[in-house]
Each structure stands twice: as structure tokens, then as C-alpha cells.
Amino acid sequence: MTTLWKSSAIAEAIGGHASVDFEVHGVAFDSREIGPGDLFFALKGEQSDGHLYVDDIYAAGGAGAVVSQPVDGPHILVSDTTKALNDLAIASRARTDAKIIGVTGSVGKTGTKEALFAALNRASMGKSHRSVKSYNNHVGVPLSLSRMPAECQYGIFEMGMNHAGELSQLTRLVRPDVAIITAIAPAHIGHFSGVEAIADAKAEIFQGLTHQGTAVIPRDSDYFQRLRKAALRCTKKIVTFGFDAQADVRAIDVVPAQGGGSLVTARFSDDGEGDRSLCFTVAEPGKHWVSNALAILAAVRAVGGDLAAAGLALAELQGLDGRGRRHQIELKNGGRTLLIDESYNANPVSMKATLAQLARENCGGKKIVILGAMGELGDKAQAYHEALVEDIITSGAQAVILVGDEMAHTQARLEQLSSEKLDHSLKISHVAGSSEALAAVAGEISDEDILLIKGSNYLGLSKVVSALVSGEF
């Protein structure tokens, strides 16, 4: 295996003392993720202490640990392991010549990060790196940086936030050459005075841009001018994307692709070689994915990547678990149901986009929806949950299972309007949690149905997905 770090370089970067010389192939702070040759950071949190698991990581083949107290086994001793993780991230960023891209946004950042990685990794022949899962916070970002090989050509890092000031810190670690904002939406609005404040917090990503770095922002956004002004304080290079005629990377034609997804023709503004166009397929369905694809192409062009290879990668995308992955469920009666897994997260904008896509889906059976409550909406929660009703009605759903306390607002409004606006019956139920949702839907699904599952992650609707996919229902 290729050496990622030597203990001497780690010790120098984090100001620690290595007990012995050793080499590591990976980095982790979760003892359950440690594999042979990995480095373990024993972080201390409010409810856990990584030092309690040091023996476990050695048993799993870990090469060494970063600790703040001596242990039996190869280690590097520091006074503060959390600071040490940040210091190693800084050293990792400093030692690479890779083009670095940062991604944030209220919706679409994980999917965009994964698709961007696929696009750049295809052309770089495996020399691209990205943050895995949704490691986008104050520990996930430095961990992802620390895992970046020195010789990679591209690094793609997702950055998230739910309070002002958080992105400012993260982006100064990442120091992106290109910073993308996918979209602005009222996610986590319970922590903000309004969506304008969310836009300002997302725009903090530009504060870490390298000299002559590029800001990539959505031209269609209601907050475009606000984002543009924030970007101009940090860079003169701004690239816009979207469907607007003034966007630098814009969709000029979008038609449904065979088998789902979209066939897109995008035009790039004059980059010195005249306007250019690219026709490509986005495998993932929905207008929001076309927008994500345009942001990806803008970033690829900004780092001098291969646009044709990016287009091919977009055509081969597969949905992520919890973010659009599609499963064919085998029913006990021999039939099959299509399950669309959007169980990882939900906010007003992503709910609207997902239900709009469901409206475009064709099926021989029923459309069934399990919708979980949206978290962190503060005093606007009732209004946003009631607003879901119009989108549910236009989705064509014939059975709706609403999950969580906040969905009582949706239920009441839906029962009132469905009888007025629908010419077919709509079965509506409201349950407390994921286990009740599974019981409710198990008796509802039948051959050729489409089942959409979407909600905030805290509700655990992924357990419903797992049970249905595994046949345990």
C-alpha cells in the first residue's frame, strides 16, 4: 500500500513526539473505521473519549495513534488531539500541488461533490481525492484533508454549516482554488434570521479562496446579487451557472433521456476561444440535477479539466444512498416496486424538487410517499410544513404516510385541500416514527408501484429503506 504519512512528518506537522518510527496508509477518528496501517486520532468530545478505544485500533491493525496521554503502542503525543488534526490538515493542504475545489450549498452539495469527483477522477486516471460520506463539519473537513495523498491532481471537499461563521473556519483550512455554491434554501433557518442570512453564511466559502481563485455561483438564485457581491470581496473571477440567459455556463436545451435523466446541451461563455457547447446526459433525473451538472462543468473548466470526460461521467452517475438511489423491491407476491431513497435529508426546497420529479415519473401502479418532518425550521416550521401540501397534490401521490410531530400541520392542510383539488382518493396517514411508517407502507405497496421516501435524517427513515430492500417487512 502507498504510504500516506510517515510518523516523522506527522510529528513535525502537529508539534508532537513520536514514540517510534512508523508509516500510515489512512487516517480516522472513528475506531470502527480503522483498518490495517491506519492512523487514529483519539479525539475527546463531550460524550466520548477516543483514548478509550486505542487498544481496539491496535487490535484492528492500526499503525499508530495521535494521543494526549501515553499509551502502549506506536503513538504521537500532543497536548490537544483536535488541534493536531487541524494542524495535519493544514500540512496536507500545504504539501500538495493539486487543484482544490470546495463545495457548499443548502441542497445538492454531497451529490455535486461525488459527481465532481467522478468527473475529475475519470480524466486524472484515479489521481483525484474527495471527502467521503458527508464529512463536512469541523472534524470531517480536516480529516478529509489529512487523508489526501500528496501526489493527487484534484481534491474535492464538501463543507457544511448550520450557524454563521462555521464555513469561514472550514474554507480557510481547505483554501480552495474553486469554491462552489450549489443553491440557497431555508435549510437550518431556525438558526438564522432569514434566508438572506443563510446566503451570507454560505458565501463565507469564498473567504478561503486562493489567489486568483474562482467563485462558482447559481445565476438563477434569488440571492445571486448577494452572493456575487460577497464573492467580489474575495476574488475577481466569478463564473455563473444555471438556466438564465446571462449564465456563463447555461443549459440551452434539456429533454428527457431514455431510461430517465436528462439530455442537456450546455453553452459556455467566451473563454478566449469563443462560445462553446457540450451535449451530454445526466443520469440522475430532475431539473435540480441539471443545475448541479452545470456547476460541475463550470468547476471542471475552471481547473482546466477535461469537459468531455466530465460529460461521460455525468452519464454514468448512480444515485447515492439516501440521496436518490433507486431500488427494485421484490414483493412476496412476486411483484416489484420501485423505491426512491431520499431518506438522508429534507428541507423545503429539496422536498419541492423531489415531489416535482415524482410527478414526472410513470408507473403502472400507485405513487406512494413517505414524507418525514423537516428539522431546524424554527418558528417557520408550521408554514413550511403546510406549504408541502400543494407539492404533494401535484406529485400524483395516491397514498401519503407522514412521519413526525411537525407533519400534523401537513396532515390537517392536506385533508382539507385534497378533497377540493383531487379527482381521486388520497389515503393519508400520520405516524410517529420510522417503525410505524414501515408497518403502514408494508401493507400498502403492490406490483408496479413507486415509493418515495424522504425526510430529515434524525427520523431514521433509512431504516425503512433498509428493511424494504432486504425484504424484512
Short mmCIF file of N, CA and C in Angstrom, two decimals, residues 219-220 241-247 249-252 254 287-288 290-291 294:
data_model
loop_
_atom_site.label_atom_id
_atom_site.label_comp_id
_atom_site.label_asym_id
_atom_site.label_seq_id
_atom_site.Cartn_x
_atom_site.Cartn_y
_atom_site.Cartn_z
N ARG A 219 -26.71 31.44 -11.05
CA ARG A 219 -27.27 32.65 -11.66
C ARG A 219 -28.78 32.73 -11.45
N ASP A 220 -29.45 31.60 -11.30
CA ASP A 220 -30.90 31.59 -11.16
C ASP A 220 -31.37 31.91 -9.74
N PHE A 241 -23.66 29.80 -13.24
CA PHE A 241 -24.24 28.65 -13.94
C PHE A 241 -25.75 28.67 -13.74
N GLY A 242 -26.45 28.00 -14.63
CA GLY A 242 -27.91 27.89 -14.49
C GLY A 242 -28.63 27.92 -15.81
N PHE A 243 -29.90 28.26 -15.75
CA PHE A 243 -30.76 28.29 -16.94
C PHE A 243 -30.97 29.70 -17.46
N ASP A 244 -30.57 30.68 -16.68
CA ASP A 244 -30.69 32.08 -17.06
C ASP A 244 -29.83 32.37 -18.30
N ALA A 245 -30.34 33.20 -19.18
CA ALA A 245 -29.61 33.52 -20.42
C ALA A 245 -28.28 34.21 -20.15
N GLN A 246 -28.12 34.82 -18.97
CA GLN A 246 -26.88 35.52 -18.65
C GLN A 246 -25.85 34.63 -17.96
N ALA A 247 -26.19 33.38 -17.69
CA ALA A 247 -25.25 32.48 -17.01
C ALA A 247 -24.06 32.16 -17.90
N VAL A 249 -22.22 29.41 -17.74
CA VAL A 249 -22.42 28.01 -18.14
C VAL A 249 -23.92 27.77 -18.01
N ARG A 250 -24.60 27.67 -19.14
CA ARG A 250 -26.05 27.64 -19.10
C ARG A 250 -26.61 26.50 -19.95
N ALA A 251 -27.75 26.01 -19.52
CA ALA A 251 -28.46 24.99 -20.28
C ALA A 251 -29.32 25.67 -21.34
N ILE A 252 -29.07 25.34 -22.59
CA ILE A 252 -29.86 25.93 -23.66
C ILE A 252 -30.91 24.96 -24.19
N VAL A 254 -32.88 21.13 -22.72
CA VAL A 254 -32.98 19.99 -21.80
C VAL A 254 -34.17 19.15 -22.21
N LYS A 287 -34.70 18.49 -12.62
CA LYS A 287 -34.11 19.77 -13.02
C LYS A 287 -32.97 20.17 -12.09
N HIS A 288 -33.10 19.82 -10.81
CA HIS A 288 -32.05 20.18 -9.86
C HIS A 288 -30.73 19.50 -10.21
N VAL A 290 -29.78 18.79 -13.28
CA VAL A 290 -29.22 19.53 -14.42
C VAL A 290 -28.45 20.74 -13.91
N SER A 291 -29.02 21.43 -12.92
CA SER A 291 -28.33 22.58 -12.33
C SER A 291 -27.01 22.16 -11.69
N LEU A 294 -24.37 21.61 -14.31
CA LEU A 294 -23.80 22.85 -14.86
C LEU A 294 -22.74 23.42 -13.91
#
